[in-house]
JSON list of C-alpha atoms in Angstrom, two decimals:
[
{"chain": "A", "resi": 1, "resn": "MET", "atom": "CA", "xyz": [92.61, 123.31, 101.39]},
{"chain": "A", "resi": 2, "resn": "LEU", "atom": "CA", "xyz": [90.64, 120.12, 99.80]},
{"chain": "A", "resi": 3, "resn": "HIS", "atom": "CA", "xyz": [93.27, 119.87, 96.69]},
{"chain": "A", "resi": 4, "resn": "LEU", "atom": "CA", "xyz": [95.83, 119.48, 99.63]},
{"chain": "A", "resi": 5, "resn": "LEU", "atom": "CA", "xyz": [93.87, 116.96, 101.42]},
{"chain": "A", "resi": 6, "resn": "ALA", "atom": "CA", "xyz": [93.26, 115.14, 97.99]},
{"chain": "A", "resi": 7, "resn": "ARG", "atom": "CA", "xyz": [96.41, 114.96, 97.34]},
{"chain": "A", "resi": 8, "resn": "ALA", "atom": "CA", "xyz": [97.56, 114.41, 100.76]},
{"chain": "A", "resi": 9, "resn": "ARG", "atom": "CA", "xyz": [95.48, 111.32, 100.73]},
{"chain": "A", "resi": 10, "resn": "VAL", "atom": "CA", "xyz": [96.10, 109.89, 97.49]},
{"chain": "A", "resi": 11, "resn": "ARG", "atom": "CA", "xyz": [99.97, 110.12, 98.90]},
{"chain": "A", "resi": 12, "resn": "LEU", "atom": "CA", "xyz": [99.62, 108.35, 100.96]},
{"chain": "A", "resi": 13, "resn": "GLY", "atom": "CA", "xyz": [97.85, 105.62, 99.80]},
{"chain": "A", "resi": 14, "resn": "VAL", "atom": "CA", "xyz": [100.71, 105.11, 97.22]},
{"chain": "A", "resi": 15, "resn": "ALA", "atom": "CA", "xyz": [103.52, 104.85, 99.94]},
{"chain": "A", "resi": 16, "resn": "LEU", "atom": "CA", "xyz": [101.44, 101.92, 101.91]},
{"chain": "A", "resi": 17, "resn": "GLY", "atom": "CA", "xyz": [101.28, 100.23, 98.44]},
{"chain": "A", "resi": 18, "resn": "ASN", "atom": "CA", "xyz": [104.82, 100.54, 98.49]},
{"chain": "A", "resi": 19, "resn": "VAL", "atom": "CA", "xyz": [105.46, 99.47, 101.74]},
{"chain": "A", "resi": 20, "resn": "LEU", "atom": "CA", "xyz": [102.78, 97.27, 103.24]},
{"chain": "A", "resi": 21, "resn": "PRO", "atom": "CA", "xyz": [102.74, 93.12, 102.24]},
{"chain": "A", "resi": 22, "resn": "GLU", "atom": "CA", "xyz": [100.30, 91.61, 99.44]},
{"chain": "A", "resi": 23, "resn": "GLU", "atom": "CA", "xyz": [98.14, 90.63, 102.46]},
{"chain": "A", "resi": 24, "resn": "ARG", "atom": "CA", "xyz": [97.03, 94.41, 103.74]},
{"chain": "A", "resi": 25, "resn": "LEU", "atom": "CA", "xyz": [97.69, 96.60, 100.31]},
{"chain": "A", "resi": 26, "resn": "ALA", "atom": "CA", "xyz": [93.54, 96.86, 100.03]},
{"chain": "A", "resi": 27, "resn": "THR", "atom": "CA", "xyz": [94.27, 99.50, 103.31]},
{"chain": "A", "resi": 28, "resn": "ALA", "atom": "CA", "xyz": [96.58, 101.58, 100.51]},
{"chain": "A", "resi": 29, "resn": "ALA", "atom": "CA", "xyz": [93.52, 101.12, 97.82]},
{"chain": "A", "resi": 30, "resn": "HIS", "atom": "CA", "xyz": [90.87, 102.59, 100.75]},
{"chain": "A", "resi": 31, "resn": "TRP", "atom": "CA", "xyz": [93.23, 105.71, 100.90]},
{"chain": "A", "resi": 32, "resn": "THR", "atom": "CA", "xyz": [93.64, 106.57, 97.57]},
{"chain": "A", "resi": 33, "resn": "ALA", "atom": "CA", "xyz": [89.74, 106.21, 97.03]},
{"chain": "A", "resi": 34, "resn": "LYS", "atom": "CA", "xyz": [89.04, 108.75, 99.51]},
{"chain": "A", "resi": 35, "resn": "SER", "atom": "CA", "xyz": [90.22, 111.68, 97.35]},
{"chain": "A", "resi": 36, "resn": "LEU", "atom": "CA", "xyz": [87.49, 110.54, 94.21]},
{"chain": "A", "resi": 37, "resn": "ASP", "atom": "CA", "xyz": [85.19, 113.00, 95.71]},
{"chain": "A", "resi": 38, "resn": "ILE", "atom": "CA", "xyz": [87.07, 115.60, 96.40]},
{"chain": "A", "resi": 39, "resn": "ALA", "atom": "CA", "xyz": [88.48, 115.76, 92.85]},
{"chain": "A", "resi": 40, "resn": "GLU", "atom": "CA", "xyz": [84.90, 114.76, 90.80]},
{"chain": "A", "resi": 41, "resn": "TYR", "atom": "CA", "xyz": [83.89, 117.64, 93.08]},
{"chain": "A", "resi": 42, "resn": "PHE", "atom": "CA", "xyz": [86.11, 120.09, 91.55]},
{"chain": "A", "resi": 43, "resn": "GLN", "atom": "CA", "xyz": [85.69, 119.06, 87.96]},
{"chain": "A", "resi": 44, "resn": "ASP", "atom": "CA", "xyz": [89.68, 118.57, 87.30]},
{"chain": "A", "resi": 45, "resn": "ARG", "atom": "CA", "xyz": [89.85, 116.77, 84.15]},
{"chain": "A", "resi": 46, "resn": "GLY", "atom": "CA", "xyz": [93.94, 116.35, 85.25]},
{"chain": "A", "resi": 47, "resn": "MET", "atom": "CA", "xyz": [93.36, 115.97, 89.59]},
{"chain": "A", "resi": 48, "resn": "THR", "atom": "CA", "xyz": [90.13, 113.31, 88.37]},
{"chain": "A", "resi": 49, "resn": "SER", "atom": "CA", "xyz": [92.28, 111.80, 86.42]},
{"chain": "A", "resi": 50, "resn": "TYR", "atom": "CA", "xyz": [95.55, 112.13, 88.44]},
{"chain": "A", "resi": 51, "resn": "VAL", "atom": "CA", "xyz": [93.33, 110.47, 91.33]},
{"chain": "A", "resi": 52, "resn": "LEU", "atom": "CA", "xyz": [91.23, 107.68, 89.62]},
{"chain": "A", "resi": 53, "resn": "ARG", "atom": "CA", "xyz": [95.37, 106.17, 88.21]},
{"chain": "A", "resi": 54, "resn": "MET", "atom": "CA", "xyz": [96.79, 106.30, 91.42]},
{"chain": "A", "resi": 55, "resn": "HIS", "atom": "CA", "xyz": [93.58, 104.70, 92.67]},
{"chain": "A", "resi": 56, "resn": "GLY", "atom": "CA", "xyz": [93.30, 102.12, 89.93]},
{"chain": "A", "resi": 57, "resn": "ASN", "atom": "CA", "xyz": [97.21, 101.29, 90.40]},
{"chain": "A", "resi": 58, "resn": "GLU", "atom": "CA", "xyz": [96.13, 100.66, 93.78]},
{"chain": "A", "resi": 59, "resn": "LEU", "atom": "CA", "xyz": [92.91, 98.39, 93.17]},
{"chain": "A", "resi": 60, "resn": "ARG", "atom": "CA", "xyz": [95.47, 96.57, 90.65]},
{"chain": "A", "resi": 61, "resn": "LYS", "atom": "CA", "xyz": [97.98, 95.59, 93.40]},
{"chain": "A", "resi": 62, "resn": "ALA", "atom": "CA", "xyz": [95.09, 94.29, 95.47]},
{"chain": "A", "resi": 63, "resn": "ASN", "atom": "CA", "xyz": [94.27, 91.57, 93.13]},
{"chain": "A", "resi": 64, "resn": "LEU", "atom": "CA", "xyz": [90.37, 94.00, 92.35]},
{"chain": "A", "resi": 65, "resn": "ARG", "atom": "CA", "xyz": [91.69, 93.48, 88.62]},
{"chain": "A", "resi": 66, "resn": "GLY", "atom": "CA", "xyz": [88.08, 94.45, 86.89]},
{"chain": "A", "resi": 67, "resn": "ALA", "atom": "CA", "xyz": [87.56, 97.39, 89.42]},
{"chain": "A", "resi": 68, "resn": "ALA", "atom": "CA", "xyz": [91.37, 98.63, 88.46]},
{"chain": "A", "resi": 69, "resn": "VAL", "atom": "CA", "xyz": [90.71, 98.64, 84.75]},
{"chain": "A", "resi": 70, "resn": "GLN", "atom": "CA", "xyz": [87.80, 100.61, 84.94]},
{"chain": "A", "resi": 71, "resn": "ARG", "atom": "CA", "xyz": [89.44, 103.21, 87.43]},
{"chain": "A", "resi": 72, "resn": "LEU", "atom": "CA", "xyz": [91.96, 103.00, 84.76]},
{"chain": "A", "resi": 73, "resn": "CYS", "atom": "CA", "xyz": [89.71, 103.32, 81.47]},
{"chain": "A", "resi": 74, "resn": "ARG", "atom": "CA", "xyz": [88.39, 106.08, 83.34]},
{"chain": "A", "resi": 75, "resn": "ALA", "atom": "CA", "xyz": [91.51, 107.77, 83.73]},
{"chain": "A", "resi": 76, "resn": "ALA", "atom": "CA", "xyz": [92.87, 107.93, 80.29]},
{"chain": "A", "resi": 77, "resn": "ALA", "atom": "CA", "xyz": [89.39, 108.89, 78.86]},
{"chain": "A", "resi": 78, "resn": "THR", "atom": "CA", "xyz": [89.39, 111.81, 81.47]},
{"chain": "A", "resi": 79, "resn": "ALA", "atom": "CA", "xyz": [93.11, 113.29, 80.75]},
{"chain": "A", "resi": 80, "resn": "PRO", "atom": "CA", "xyz": [93.60, 116.39, 79.46]},
{"chain": "A", "resi": 81, "resn": "ASP", "atom": "CA", "xyz": [96.64, 116.07, 77.76]},
{"chain": "A", "resi": 82, "resn": "ASP", "atom": "CA", "xyz": [98.77, 113.61, 76.24]},
{"chain": "A", "resi": 83, "resn": "ASN", "atom": "CA", "xyz": [101.34, 114.50, 79.19]},
{"chain": "A", "resi": 84, "resn": "ALA", "atom": "CA", "xyz": [98.40, 113.31, 81.92]},
{"chain": "A", "resi": 85, "resn": "ARG", "atom": "CA", "xyz": [97.42, 110.63, 79.02]},
{"chain": "A", "resi": 86, "resn": "ALA", "atom": "CA", "xyz": [100.27, 108.73, 78.95]},
{"chain": "A", "resi": 87, "resn": "ALA", "atom": "CA", "xyz": [100.57, 109.04, 83.03]},
{"chain": "A", "resi": 88, "resn": "ALA", "atom": "CA", "xyz": [97.45, 106.57, 83.03]},
{"chain": "A", "resi": 89, "resn": "LEU", "atom": "CA", "xyz": [98.70, 104.26, 79.44]},
{"chain": "A", "resi": 90, "resn": "PRO", "atom": "CA", "xyz": [101.30, 101.78, 81.82]},
{"chain": "A", "resi": 91, "resn": "LEU", "atom": "CA", "xyz": [99.12, 101.44, 84.51]},
{"chain": "A", "resi": 92, "resn": "LEU", "atom": "CA", "xyz": [95.99, 101.04, 82.09]},
{"chain": "A", "resi": 93, "resn": "ALA", "atom": "CA", "xyz": [98.21, 97.95, 80.13]},
{"chain": "A", "resi": 94, "resn": "ARG", "atom": "CA", "xyz": [99.17, 97.08, 83.67]},
{"chain": "A", "resi": 95, "resn": "ALA", "atom": "CA", "xyz": [95.94, 96.22, 84.82]},
{"chain": "A", "resi": 96, "resn": "ALA", "atom": "CA", "xyz": [94.55, 95.06, 81.16]},
{"chain": "A", "resi": 97, "resn": "GLY", "atom": "CA", "xyz": [97.41, 92.41, 81.34]},
{"chain": "A", "resi": 98, "resn": "ALA", "atom": "CA", "xyz": [96.91, 91.11, 84.96]},
{"chain": "A", "resi": 99, "resn": "LEU", "atom": "CA", "xyz": [92.99, 91.07, 83.77]},
{"chain": "A", "resi": 100, "resn": "GLY", "atom": "CA", "xyz": [94.25, 88.94, 80.70]},
{"chain": "A", "resi": 101, "resn": "ASN", "atom": "CA", "xyz": [92.36, 90.85, 78.46]},
{"chain": "A", "resi": 102, "resn": "GLY", "atom": "CA", "xyz": [95.26, 90.65, 75.79]},
{"chain": "A", "resi": 103, "resn": "GLU", "atom": "CA", "xyz": [92.76, 92.82, 73.42]},
{"chain": "A", "resi": 104, "resn": "LEU", "atom": "CA", "xyz": [93.09, 95.32, 75.26]},
{"chain": "A", "resi": 105, "resn": "PHE", "atom": "CA", "xyz": [96.60, 95.56, 76.67]},
{"chain": "A", "resi": 106, "resn": "ASP", "atom": "CA", "xyz": [97.65, 95.16, 72.96]},
{"chain": "A", "resi": 107, "resn": "ARG", "atom": "CA", "xyz": [95.54, 97.72, 71.89]},
{"chain": "A", "resi": 108, "resn": "VAL", "atom": "CA", "xyz": [97.33, 100.52, 75.11]},
{"chain": "A", "resi": 109, "resn": "MET", "atom": "CA", "xyz": [100.60, 99.39, 74.59]},
{"chain": "A", "resi": 110, "resn": "ARG", "atom": "CA", "xyz": [100.34, 100.61, 70.69]},
{"chain": "A", "resi": 111, "resn": "GLU", "atom": "CA", "xyz": [99.22, 103.62, 71.86]},
{"chain": "A", "resi": 112, "resn": "THR", "atom": "CA", "xyz": [101.78, 104.41, 74.46]},
{"chain": "A", "resi": 113, "resn": "ASP", "atom": "CA", "xyz": [104.54, 103.20, 71.68]},
{"chain": "A", "resi": 114, "resn": "ASP", "atom": "CA", "xyz": [103.51, 106.44, 69.65]},
{"chain": "A", "resi": 115, "resn": "LEU", "atom": "CA", "xyz": [103.43, 109.04, 72.38]},
{"chain": "A", "resi": 116, "resn": "LEU", "atom": "CA", "xyz": [106.96, 107.55, 73.34]},
{"chain": "A", "resi": 117, "resn": "SER", "atom": "CA", "xyz": [108.25, 109.83, 70.57]},
{"chain": "A", "resi": 118, "resn": "ARG", "atom": "CA", "xyz": [105.86, 112.99, 71.24]},
{"chain": "A", "resi": 119, "resn": "VAL", "atom": "CA", "xyz": [106.11, 113.53, 75.26]},
{"chain": "A", "resi": 120, "resn": "ASP", "atom": "CA", "xyz": [108.25, 113.75, 77.80]},
{"chain": "A", "resi": 121, "resn": "HIS", "atom": "CA", "xyz": [109.63, 110.41, 79.33]},
{"chain": "A", "resi": 122, "resn": "THR", "atom": "CA", "xyz": [109.09, 110.10, 82.98]},
{"chain": "A", "resi": 123, "resn": "SER", "atom": "CA", "xyz": [109.73, 107.74, 85.71]},
{"chain": "A", "resi": 124, "resn": "LEU", "atom": "CA", "xyz": [107.19, 105.74, 85.00]},
{"chain": "A", "resi": 125, "resn": "PHE", "atom": "CA", "xyz": [106.61, 106.17, 80.95]},
{"chain": "A", "resi": 126, "resn": "ASN", "atom": "CA", "xyz": [110.33, 105.35, 79.29]},
{"chain": "A", "resi": 127, "resn": "PRO", "atom": "CA", "xyz": [110.72, 102.73, 77.39]},
{"chain": "A", "resi": 128, "resn": "PHE", "atom": "CA", "xyz": [112.95, 100.57, 80.68]},
{"chain": "A", "resi": 129, "resn": "SER", "atom": "CA", "xyz": [109.54, 100.09, 82.47]},
{"chain": "A", "resi": 130, "resn": "LEU", "atom": "CA", "xyz": [107.51, 99.77, 79.60]},
{"chain": "A", "resi": 131, "resn": "HIS", "atom": "CA", "xyz": [109.40, 97.38, 78.35]},
{"chain": "A", "resi": 132, "resn": "GLU", "atom": "CA", "xyz": [108.81, 95.01, 81.61]},
{"chain": "A", "resi": 133, "resn": "ILE", "atom": "CA", "xyz": [104.88, 96.11, 81.24]},
{"chain": "A", "resi": 134, "resn": "ARG", "atom": "CA", "xyz": [105.32, 94.67, 77.80]},
{"chain": "A", "resi": 135, "resn": "LEU", "atom": "CA", "xyz": [107.06, 91.30, 79.23]},
{"chain": "A", "resi": 136, "resn": "ARG", "atom": "CA", "xyz": [104.22, 91.16, 82.30]},
{"chain": "A", "resi": 137, "resn": "GLY", "atom": "CA", "xyz": [101.96, 91.21, 79.91]},
{"chain": "A", "resi": 138, "resn": "LEU", "atom": "CA", "xyz": [102.23, 89.41, 76.96]},
{"chain": "A", "resi": 139, "resn": "VAL", "atom": "CA", "xyz": [103.12, 86.65, 79.62]},
{"chain": "A", "resi": 140, "resn": "SER", "atom": "CA", "xyz": [99.69, 87.16, 81.28]},
{"chain": "A", "resi": 141, "resn": "THR", "atom": "CA", "xyz": [98.07, 87.08, 78.72]},
{"chain": "A", "resi": 142, "resn": "GLY", "atom": "CA", "xyz": [99.42, 83.22, 77.17]},
{"chain": "A", "resi": 143, "resn": "ARG", "atom": "CA", "xyz": [102.51, 84.55, 74.85]},
{"chain": "A", "resi": 144, "resn": "ALA", "atom": "CA", "xyz": [105.02, 83.49, 76.69]},
{"chain": "A", "resi": 145, "resn": "ALA", "atom": "CA", "xyz": [107.18, 82.35, 74.08]},
{"chain": "A", "resi": 146, "resn": "VAL", "atom": "CA", "xyz": [107.14, 86.10, 72.57]},
{"chain": "A", "resi": 147, "resn": "ALA", "atom": "CA", "xyz": [107.99, 87.77, 75.79]},
{"chain": "A", "resi": 148, "resn": "MET", "atom": "CA", "xyz": [110.99, 85.02, 75.72]},
{"chain": "A", "resi": 149, "resn": "ARG", "atom": "CA", "xyz": [111.75, 86.01, 72.51]},
{"chain": "A", "resi": 150, "resn": "LEU", "atom": "CA", "xyz": [111.95, 90.05, 74.00]},
{"chain": "A", "resi": 151, "resn": "VAL", "atom": "CA", "xyz": [113.62, 89.55, 77.14]},
{"chain": "A", "resi": 152, "resn": "GLU", "atom": "CA", "xyz": [117.08, 90.47, 76.42]},
{"chain": "A", "resi": 153, "resn": "HIS", "atom": "CA", "xyz": [116.28, 93.43, 74.71]},
{"chain": "A", "resi": 154, "resn": "ASN", "atom": "CA", "xyz": [116.13, 95.40, 77.85]},
{"chain": "A", "resi": 155, "resn": "PRO", "atom": "CA", "xyz": [116.50, 99.30, 76.42]},
{"chain": "A", "resi": 156, "resn": "LEU", "atom": "CA", "xyz": [118.57, 101.62, 78.76]},
{"chain": "A", "resi": 157, "resn": "PRO", "atom": "CA", "xyz": [116.79, 104.01, 80.80]},
{"chain": "A", "resi": 158, "resn": "THR", "atom": "CA", "xyz": [115.93, 107.12, 78.80]},
{"chain": "A", "resi": 159, "resn": "THR", "atom": "CA", "xyz": [115.29, 109.16, 82.60]},
{"chain": "A", "resi": 160, "resn": "VAL", "atom": "CA", "xyz": [115.71, 108.75, 85.64]},
{"chain": "A", "resi": 161, "resn": "VAL", "atom": "CA", "xyz": [113.50, 105.97, 87.18]},
{"chain": "A", "resi": 162, "resn": "ALA", "atom": "CA", "xyz": [111.96, 104.80, 90.56]},
{"chain": "A", "resi": 163, "resn": "PRO", "atom": "CA", "xyz": [114.39, 102.29, 92.82]},
{"chain": "A", "resi": 164, "resn": "GLN", "atom": "CA", "xyz": [111.16, 99.95, 92.68]},
{"chain": "A", "resi": 165, "resn": "TRP", "atom": "CA", "xyz": [110.90, 99.92, 88.87]},
{"chain": "A", "resi": 166, "resn": "ARG", "atom": "CA", "xyz": [114.82, 98.25, 88.86]},
{"chain": "A", "resi": 167, "resn": "VAL", "atom": "CA", "xyz": [113.74, 95.30, 91.34]},
{"chain": "A", "resi": 168, "resn": "ILE", "atom": "CA", "xyz": [110.21, 94.91, 89.02]},
{"chain": "A", "resi": 169, "resn": "GLU", "atom": "CA", "xyz": [111.79, 94.50, 86.31]},
{"chain": "A", "resi": 170, "resn": "LEU", "atom": "CA", "xyz": [114.45, 92.42, 87.48]},
{"chain": "A", "resi": 171, "resn": "ILE", "atom": "CA", "xyz": [111.47, 89.88, 88.89]},
{"chain": "A", "resi": 172, "resn": "THR", "atom": "CA", "xyz": [109.53, 89.92, 85.99]},
{"chain": "A", "resi": 173, "resn": "VAL", "atom": "CA", "xyz": [112.95, 89.24, 83.61]},
{"chain": "A", "resi": 174, "resn": "ALA", "atom": "CA", "xyz": [113.45, 86.41, 86.14]},
{"chain": "A", "resi": 175, "resn": "HIS", "atom": "CA", "xyz": [109.37, 84.60, 85.60]},
{"chain": "A", "resi": 176, "resn": "VAL", "atom": "CA", "xyz": [110.15, 84.98, 82.13]},
{"chain": "A", "resi": 177, "resn": "GLN", "atom": "CA", "xyz": [113.66, 82.86, 82.61]},
{"chain": "A", "resi": 178, "resn": "LEU", "atom": "CA", "xyz": [112.60, 80.09, 84.30]},
{"chain": "A", "resi": 179, "resn": "LEU", "atom": "CA", "xyz": [109.32, 79.57, 81.33]},
{"chain": "A", "resi": 180, "resn": "ALA", "atom": "CA", "xyz": [112.83, 79.29, 78.97]},
{"chain": "A", "resi": 181, "resn": "ASP", "atom": "CA", "xyz": [114.35, 77.37, 81.34]},
{"chain": "A", "resi": 182, "resn": "ASP", "atom": "CA", "xyz": [117.15, 79.62, 82.18]},
{"chain": "A", "resi": 183, "resn": "ARG", "atom": "CA", "xyz": [117.41, 78.72, 85.95]},
{"chain": "A", "resi": 184, "resn": "SER", "atom": "CA", "xyz": [121.03, 79.87, 86.21]},
{"chain": "A", "resi": 185, "resn": "GLY", "atom": "CA", "xyz": [119.60, 83.50, 84.28]},
{"chain": "A", "resi": 186, "resn": "ALA", "atom": "CA", "xyz": [116.65, 83.74, 86.75]},
{"chain": "A", "resi": 187, "resn": "ALA", "atom": "CA", "xyz": [118.37, 82.47, 89.82]},
{"chain": "A", "resi": 188, "resn": "GLN", "atom": "CA", "xyz": [120.43, 85.64, 88.84]},
{"chain": "A", "resi": 189, "resn": "SER", "atom": "CA", "xyz": [117.89, 88.35, 88.71]},
{"chain": "A", "resi": 190, "resn": "LEU", "atom": "CA", "xyz": [116.94, 86.87, 91.86]},
{"chain": "A", "resi": 191, "resn": "ASN", "atom": "CA", "xyz": [119.40, 87.50, 93.85]},
{"chain": "A", "resi": 192, "resn": "ILE", "atom": "CA", "xyz": [119.69, 90.51, 93.03]},
{"chain": "A", "resi": 193, "resn": "ALA", "atom": "CA", "xyz": [116.09, 91.66, 93.07]},
{"chain": "A", "resi": 194, "resn": "ILE", "atom": "CA", "xyz": [115.85, 90.46, 96.70]},
{"chain": "A", "resi": 195, "resn": "GLN", "atom": "CA", "xyz": [119.38, 92.82, 98.28]},
{"chain": "A", "resi": 196, "resn": "GLU", "atom": "CA", "xyz": [117.23, 95.35, 96.81]},
{"chain": "A", "resi": 197, "resn": "ALA", "atom": "CA", "xyz": [113.81, 95.01, 97.79]},
{"chain": "A", "resi": 198, "resn": "ALA", "atom": "CA", "xyz": [115.04, 94.07, 101.46]},
{"chain": "A", "resi": 199, "resn": "MET", "atom": "CA", "xyz": [117.54, 97.24, 101.09]},
{"chain": "A", "resi": 200, "resn": "GLN", "atom": "CA", "xyz": [114.28, 99.88, 100.07]},
{"chain": "A", "resi": 201, "resn": "ARG", "atom": "CA", "xyz": [112.16, 97.79, 102.46]},
{"chain": "A", "resi": 202, "resn": "LEU", "atom": "CA", "xyz": [109.33, 96.24, 99.65]},
{"chain": "A", "resi": 203, "resn": "PRO", "atom": "CA", "xyz": [107.42, 93.82, 100.62]},
{"chain": "A", "resi": 204, "resn": "HIS", "atom": "CA", "xyz": [105.12, 93.16, 98.23]},
{"chain": "A", "resi": 205, "resn": "GLN", "atom": "CA", "xyz": [108.17, 92.20, 96.46]},
{"chain": "A", "resi": 206, "resn": "LEU", "atom": "CA", "xyz": [109.93, 90.01, 97.75]},
{"chain": "A", "resi": 207, "resn": "GLN", "atom": "CA", "xyz": [106.84, 88.00, 97.93]},
{"chain": "A", "resi": 208, "resn": "ARG", "atom": "CA", "xyz": [106.64, 88.00, 94.22]},
{"chain": "A", "resi": 209, "resn": "ILE", "atom": "CA", "xyz": [109.93, 86.86, 94.13]},
{"chain": "A", "resi": 210, "resn": "VAL", "atom": "CA", "xyz": [108.46, 83.94, 96.39]},
{"chain": "A", "resi": 211, "resn": "ARG", "atom": "CA", "xyz": [105.70, 83.15, 94.01]},
{"chain": "A", "resi": 212, "resn": "THR", "atom": "CA", "xyz": [108.19, 83.82, 91.29]},
{"chain": "A", "resi": 213, "resn": "ALA", "atom": "CA", "xyz": [111.13, 81.42, 92.66]},
{"chain": "A", "resi": 214, "resn": "GLY", "atom": "CA", "xyz": [108.46, 78.89, 93.51]},
{"chain": "A", "resi": 215, "resn": "THR", "atom": "CA", "xyz": [110.16, 75.46, 93.86]},
{"chain": "A", "resi": 216, "resn": "ARG", "atom": "CA", "xyz": [112.27, 74.96, 91.30]},
{"chain": "A", "resi": 217, "resn": "LEU", "atom": "CA", "xyz": [114.67, 78.27, 93.33]},
{"chain": "A", "resi": 218, "resn": "PRO", "atom": "CA", "xyz": [114.48, 76.81, 96.73]},
{"chain": "A", "resi": 219, "resn": "ALA", "atom": "CA", "xyz": [117.61, 78.84, 97.92]},
{"chain": "A", "resi": 220, "resn": "GLN", "atom": "CA", "xyz": [115.55, 82.47, 96.55]},
{"chain": "A", "resi": 221, "resn": "TYR", "atom": "CA", "xyz": [112.87, 81.05, 97.89]},
{"chain": "A", "resi": 222, "resn": "ALA", "atom": "CA", "xyz": [114.18, 81.32, 101.46]},
{"chain": "A", "resi": 223, "resn": "ALA", "atom": "CA", "xyz": [115.92, 83.80, 101.47]},
{"chain": "A", "resi": 224, "resn": "ALA", "atom": "CA", "xyz": [113.03, 85.90, 99.80]},
{"chain": "A", "resi": 225, "resn": "SER", "atom": "CA", "xyz": [110.77, 84.40, 102.93]},
{"chain": "A", "resi": 226, "resn": "HIS", "atom": "CA", "xyz": [113.41, 85.28, 105.09]},
{"chain": "A", "resi": 227, "resn": "SER", "atom": "CA", "xyz": [113.06, 88.74, 104.22]},
{"chain": "A", "resi": 228, "resn": "VAL", "atom": "CA", "xyz": [108.80, 89.40, 104.47]},
{"chain": "A", "resi": 229, "resn": "ASP", "atom": "CA", "xyz": [108.94, 87.88, 107.75]},
{"chain": "A", "resi": 230, "resn": "GLN", "atom": "CA", "xyz": [111.64, 90.18, 109.24]},
{"chain": "A", "resi": 231, "resn": "ILE", "atom": "CA", "xyz": [109.73, 92.72, 107.61]},
{"chain": "A", "resi": 232, "resn": "ARG", "atom": "CA", "xyz": [106.78, 91.96, 109.23]},
{"chain": "A", "resi": 233, "resn": "ASN", "atom": "CA", "xyz": [108.17, 91.51, 112.33]},
{"chain": "A", "resi": 234, "resn": "GLU", "atom": "CA", "xyz": [109.70, 95.07, 112.07]},
{"chain": "A", "resi": 235, "resn": "MET", "atom": "CA", "xyz": [106.19, 95.90, 111.07]},
{"chain": "A", "resi": 236, "resn": "ALA", "atom": "CA", "xyz": [104.37, 93.70, 113.97]},
{"chain": "A", "resi": 237, "resn": "ALA", "atom": "CA", "xyz": [107.07, 95.44, 116.89]}
]
């Protein structure tokens, strides 16, 4: 029953992290945190690593980046095998990039590249998802020029990718396209992302679109803002 309770709390937190707007994402991290004591009580490394990586990812989304890196480093260190480590490393890379820690980001990405040929690919651990993580991390660690050179070399998915990852990838690509002054390409990417994010009800991703579009793409800024307001109104009803 305690195992079930721990997993239920984690999954509730992750679900909330997908459907809540940014200003309420701390609620998602709060629920994933409720599983930590239970997981550590059983001294099950696999369970502990799973809870730590899910909690760490929600902390990152709530902009608690230092805490996110700390939890995700523990998740990777606690992982009982390569598959569990491969599940933690992409999330650690994202958090390290968001924190601006280029050294940690590069080290983690090198390890993920090495593991790609040795473990089964999942909806998170695959070349398509890791490409997005690499682009975002390069920009966040001050290497936008490198990201611009890589943006067009997007690998095809090798496994089923979670629907929201397509939205995440499109927004990141649009960001890099804007850095390269490709407004037309960025607008096209964001138009697709807005449609998908609205259909999947992903307010956090729509808010990323608002920030990415800014003043340079006013039509996409307005469309994404409108979709976020619609979701907020529906939540308040």
